[in-house]
Amino acid sequence: MRKLFLLLMGCTFLFFSACKPRVIKIVVDPTLESKESVASLQEALQQAKQEKKDDSSALIEIIVQPGEYNLTSPLVITPELNGLSIIGAGSDKVSVKGSLPLELKWKVLNDNIYEASVAENLDFDQLIADGEAQIMARYPNYNEDAGMWQGYAKDAISVERIASWKNPVGAYFHVMHKGKWGGFHYRITGVNEDGTAILEGGHQNNRPSAPHPEYRMVENVFEELDSPGEWFLDREKHKLYYWPEKNMDIANVNFEVSVIKSLVETKGSIENPVKNISIQGITFENTQRTFMEEYEPLLRSDWTIYRGGAVFMEGTENCSIENCEFTDLGGNVIFASAYNKGLKIAGNHIHDCGASAICFVGDPSAVRSPAFQYGQFVALDKMDTISGPQNDLYPRECIAENNLIHRIGRLEKQTAGVEISMAMDITVRHNSIYDVPRAGINIGDGTWGGHILEYNDVFNTVLESGDHGSFNSWGRDRFWHPNRHKMDSMTTANPNMPKWDAIHTTIIRNNRFRCDHGWDIDLDDGSTNYHIYNNLCLNRGIKLREGFYRVVENNIMVNNSLHPHVWFANSKDVFKKNIVSDAYQDVRLLGWGKELDYNLFPNEESMIKSQIYERDLNSAFGDPLFKNPEKLDFNVVENSPALALGFVNFPMDQFGVQKAKYKAIAKTPEVPVLKNHASREQKNSPVVAWLRNNIKSVDTEEEQSAYGLNNTEGVIVLSVWNGSPAVKGNGLKKGDVILEVEGEKTKNSLIFLQIVKKYQKLGEIRLVVMRNQAEQALLVRTK
């Protein structure tokens, strides 16, 4: 029996050994020190494909030895390579580049500029000198501390400046949206007879507007090559011009130029996905810019986007990108497109890149009755009324965790550290995101929710834009209509309509946010079905624009408060057990939500404001007694009045990246100076009457956002008297914002009255108003 038992055990061992996949290691070494190694990653992939043909169950490990690997085409990973691991020796040792080294013979052009010939077929938009990206010749000159575009000028493409250029064709014109809602990019293709530029482009934003008159920059012009570090490529003469830094030994500098837009492309499908791919321990750098590529709208959000990135993932399952560094990349960094399940992006350092860091973006074919611009709407009688997605072409159950992300959006401004659109159940955890031009984390629509955002540290955001937040979202889903009255009537008749797309609750918890140019948390148009709790908001509070089913509880709003904007009567919103530092900053409410109560206010005056509307009847006021705010510890002490209201302390030492290597170098937000709210300061301009209609100046960014204005200028019509001549016919309405009178700008109510005084005797005056976020001309009676 013993012999039989041992025989059976031996057979069992042999059986399982035979079933275990064979592991094949392919070594990539540019020095070829080992006879069995290959010199390039492309060779390694080809060998891996052959090994998989011979043994489809084999697991391939590509071991990448220290060195630089320059690519002329992306590494393409398809389902035949399932189970592949690409393992670098470390991101500080292995670099995969989208650039090629140049052999240059420099000649002196003048006292400052050198020139060299390049190959006729070489076209590039990034020049790298000894590993440092250089500056394309531009106006105004690059200045890290100069705001938009790191330097802007009104006259960037003025007729006079264009006239000073020998050949403007090929120059790039970058300009902010008129409302600072991101930016636009154009290529100059010629010059009109009047000396103005002929422009191609402007498709990089989903909220069209005139170019901002001030925040402008132009580059790729030879005559603007006027400072150290700048360069220009003459594509007709095949000449490279460069102004070296002082004391640079140009003959001994290693120059490289970017030649491709993508480094890794993982492409599968739902029917045949790419599975179990692992990429780790590599630095990816030096790709071309993508702002002039084809863009697509992300439903009715403010975004259009280039569906691509340095690492592009589509049709994948259980893949991972870990412990890598991404830098000096021209566009998006990691892009998860359409179907991706179980993608893990963890432990990476992403910095100094042109567009967004991490994107989870589904395919619009998965969306029922989609619309693609702010003013578009699918009629209710033609609308698909089934809840949820209609196919599986979207990212789900993916995670972005423990990443250090900063200085992204260096060129494109409608960007984010993490962008989510048309996706479900995405987790964003323990990331540090800062020094970005717009949102740190952005959710573009309600489709289909279930996301968890937790333990992130997001600050120094909205640095080159406006009317946004460290966290921003939109929810212009099927229920959303640009006409608020139609939207209100539809959702009243169909109470479940707001959840047709936002089918799962999105959770925002245990994060630290600070925004100095918008809101810490900004739930914009239509954002629906959120649970927001245990967040520390260090500066600009929480904004909730019109939407439904938002529960906001147990948050701390330092030096600020709740900003309820244009709520519907039946929004079902809940705001309770929070610590606020000011009165609610409400704008144009039809109702005050389902429950606002058990909140701690700084003083009685700020609390009474909401009690007028029978809210906060069980709330209190007083000093919250923070433990150690100078050290960013805003938990409260044992005798804090907040605890009696049900507030519960939450961890203050777990925000942001936890990986020791990155935590040691990651920034933390500026410590806020606590404001004294013992008495509420007067913040708004006075209400005045004109023809018995109450008006006031636009004062705040809250009002700018609520009324859809480009700036904080104009005169709000707070209420109208039905007997007023200005209301008769197609006259003024409550909620209008007066922008012009007889062609003159009405920056505030005083200027408005001064202008009206000149024209009122005419009996009729011409106004331009903003109504439902669209400009409209009116002829208004004054008698």
PDB file of N, CA and C in Angstrom, residues 173 175-180 182 184 186 207-214 216 710:
ATOM      1  N   PHE A 173      -0.855  78.973 -32.368  1.00  0.00           N
ATOM      2  CA  PHE A 173      -1.486  80.002 -31.557  1.00  0.00           C
ATOM      3  C   PHE A 173      -2.281  79.304 -30.461  1.00  0.00           C
ATOM      4  N   VAL A 175      -4.591  79.873 -26.964  1.00  0.00           N
ATOM      5  CA  VAL A 175      -5.402  80.935 -26.364  1.00  0.00           C
ATOM      6  C   VAL A 175      -6.423  80.315 -25.426  1.00  0.00           C
ATOM      7  N   MET A 176      -6.704  81.003 -24.342  1.00  0.00           N
ATOM      8  CA  MET A 176      -7.702  80.519 -23.397  1.00  0.00           C
ATOM      9  C   MET A 176      -9.110  80.762 -23.932  1.00  0.00           C
ATOM     10  N   HIS A 177     -10.027  79.900 -23.495  1.00  0.00           N
ATOM     11  CA  HIS A 177     -11.461  80.131 -23.692  1.00  0.00           C
ATOM     12  C   HIS A 177     -11.827  81.482 -23.078  1.00  0.00           C
ATOM     13  N   LYS A 178     -12.791  82.154 -23.666  1.00  0.00           N
ATOM     14  CA  LYS A 178     -13.158  83.485 -23.175  1.00  0.00           C
ATOM     15  C   LYS A 178     -13.564  83.457 -21.703  1.00  0.00           C
ATOM     16  N   GLY A 179     -14.170  82.365 -21.272  1.00  0.00           N
ATOM     17  CA  GLY A 179     -14.535  82.221 -19.863  1.00  0.00           C
ATOM     18  C   GLY A 179     -13.492  81.495 -19.045  1.00  0.00           C
ATOM     19  N   LYS A 180     -12.316  81.282 -19.626  1.00  0.00           N
ATOM     20  CA  LYS A 180     -11.210  80.544 -18.999  1.00  0.00           C
ATOM     21  C   LYS A 180     -11.600  79.092 -18.707  1.00  0.00           C
ATOM     22  N   GLY A 182     -10.748  76.217 -19.974  1.00  0.00           N
ATOM     23  CA  GLY A 182      -9.816  75.484 -20.818  1.00  0.00           C
ATOM     24  C   GLY A 182      -9.250  76.375 -21.906  1.00  0.00           C
ATOM     25  N   PHE A 184      -7.795  76.732 -26.375  1.00  0.00           N
ATOM     26  CA  PHE A 184      -7.881  76.373 -27.793  1.00  0.00           C
ATOM     27  C   PHE A 184      -6.477  76.425 -28.385  1.00  0.00           C
ATOM     28  N   TYR A 186      -4.441  76.508 -32.292  1.00  0.00           N
ATOM     29  CA  TYR A 186      -4.596  76.729 -33.728  1.00  0.00           C
ATOM     30  C   TYR A 186      -3.231  76.658 -34.409  1.00  0.00           C
ATOM     31  N   ARG A 207     -16.994  73.750 -25.471  1.00  0.00           N
ATOM     32  CA  ARG A 207     -17.820  74.935 -25.220  1.00  0.00           C
ATOM     33  C   ARG A 207     -17.265  76.065 -26.079  1.00  0.00           C
ATOM     34  N   PRO A 208     -17.665  76.123 -27.351  1.00  0.00           N
ATOM     35  CA  PRO A 208     -17.099  77.127 -28.263  1.00  0.00           C
ATOM     36  C   PRO A 208     -17.231  78.542 -27.704  1.00  0.00           C
ATOM     37  N   SER A 209     -16.222  79.343 -27.991  1.00  0.00           N
ATOM     38  CA  SER A 209     -16.270  80.751 -27.609  1.00  0.00           C
ATOM     39  C   SER A 209     -15.254  81.504 -28.445  1.00  0.00           C
ATOM     40  N   ALA A 210     -15.351  82.812 -28.390  1.00  0.00           N
ATOM     41  CA  ALA A 210     -14.307  83.627 -29.002  1.00  0.00           C
ATOM     42  C   ALA A 210     -13.021  83.449 -28.211  1.00  0.00           C
ATOM     43  N   PRO A 211     -11.864  83.568 -28.860  1.00  0.00           N
ATOM     44  CA  PRO A 211     -10.594  83.484 -28.116  1.00  0.00           C
ATOM     45  C   PRO A 211     -10.517  84.566 -27.050  1.00  0.00           C
ATOM     46  N   HIS A 212      -9.934  84.228 -25.940  1.00  0.00           N
ATOM     47  CA  HIS A 212      -9.768  85.206 -24.875  1.00  0.00           C
ATOM     48  C   HIS A 212      -8.915  86.366 -25.394  1.00  0.00           C
ATOM     49  N   PRO A 213      -9.294  87.604 -25.124  1.00  0.00           N
ATOM     50  CA  PRO A 213      -8.566  88.738 -25.702  1.00  0.00           C
ATOM     51  C   PRO A 213      -7.174  88.962 -25.100  1.00  0.00           C
ATOM     52  N   GLU A 214      -6.887  88.328 -23.964  1.00  0.00           N
ATOM     53  CA  GLU A 214      -5.624  88.616 -23.269  1.00  0.00           C
ATOM     54  C   GLU A 214      -4.722  87.406 -23.129  1.00  0.00           C
ATOM     55  N   ARG A 216      -3.019  84.826 -24.354  1.00  0.00           N
ATOM     56  CA  ARG A 216      -2.612  84.329 -25.661  1.00  0.00           C
ATOM     57  C   ARG A 216      -1.104  84.075 -25.685  1.00  0.00           C
ATOM     58  N   ASN A 710     -18.826  84.790 -18.744  1.00  0.00           N
ATOM     59  CA  ASN A 710     -17.409  84.675 -19.049  1.00  0.00           C
ATOM     60  C   ASN A 710     -16.525  85.352 -18.006  1.00  0.00           C
TER      61      ASN A 710
END
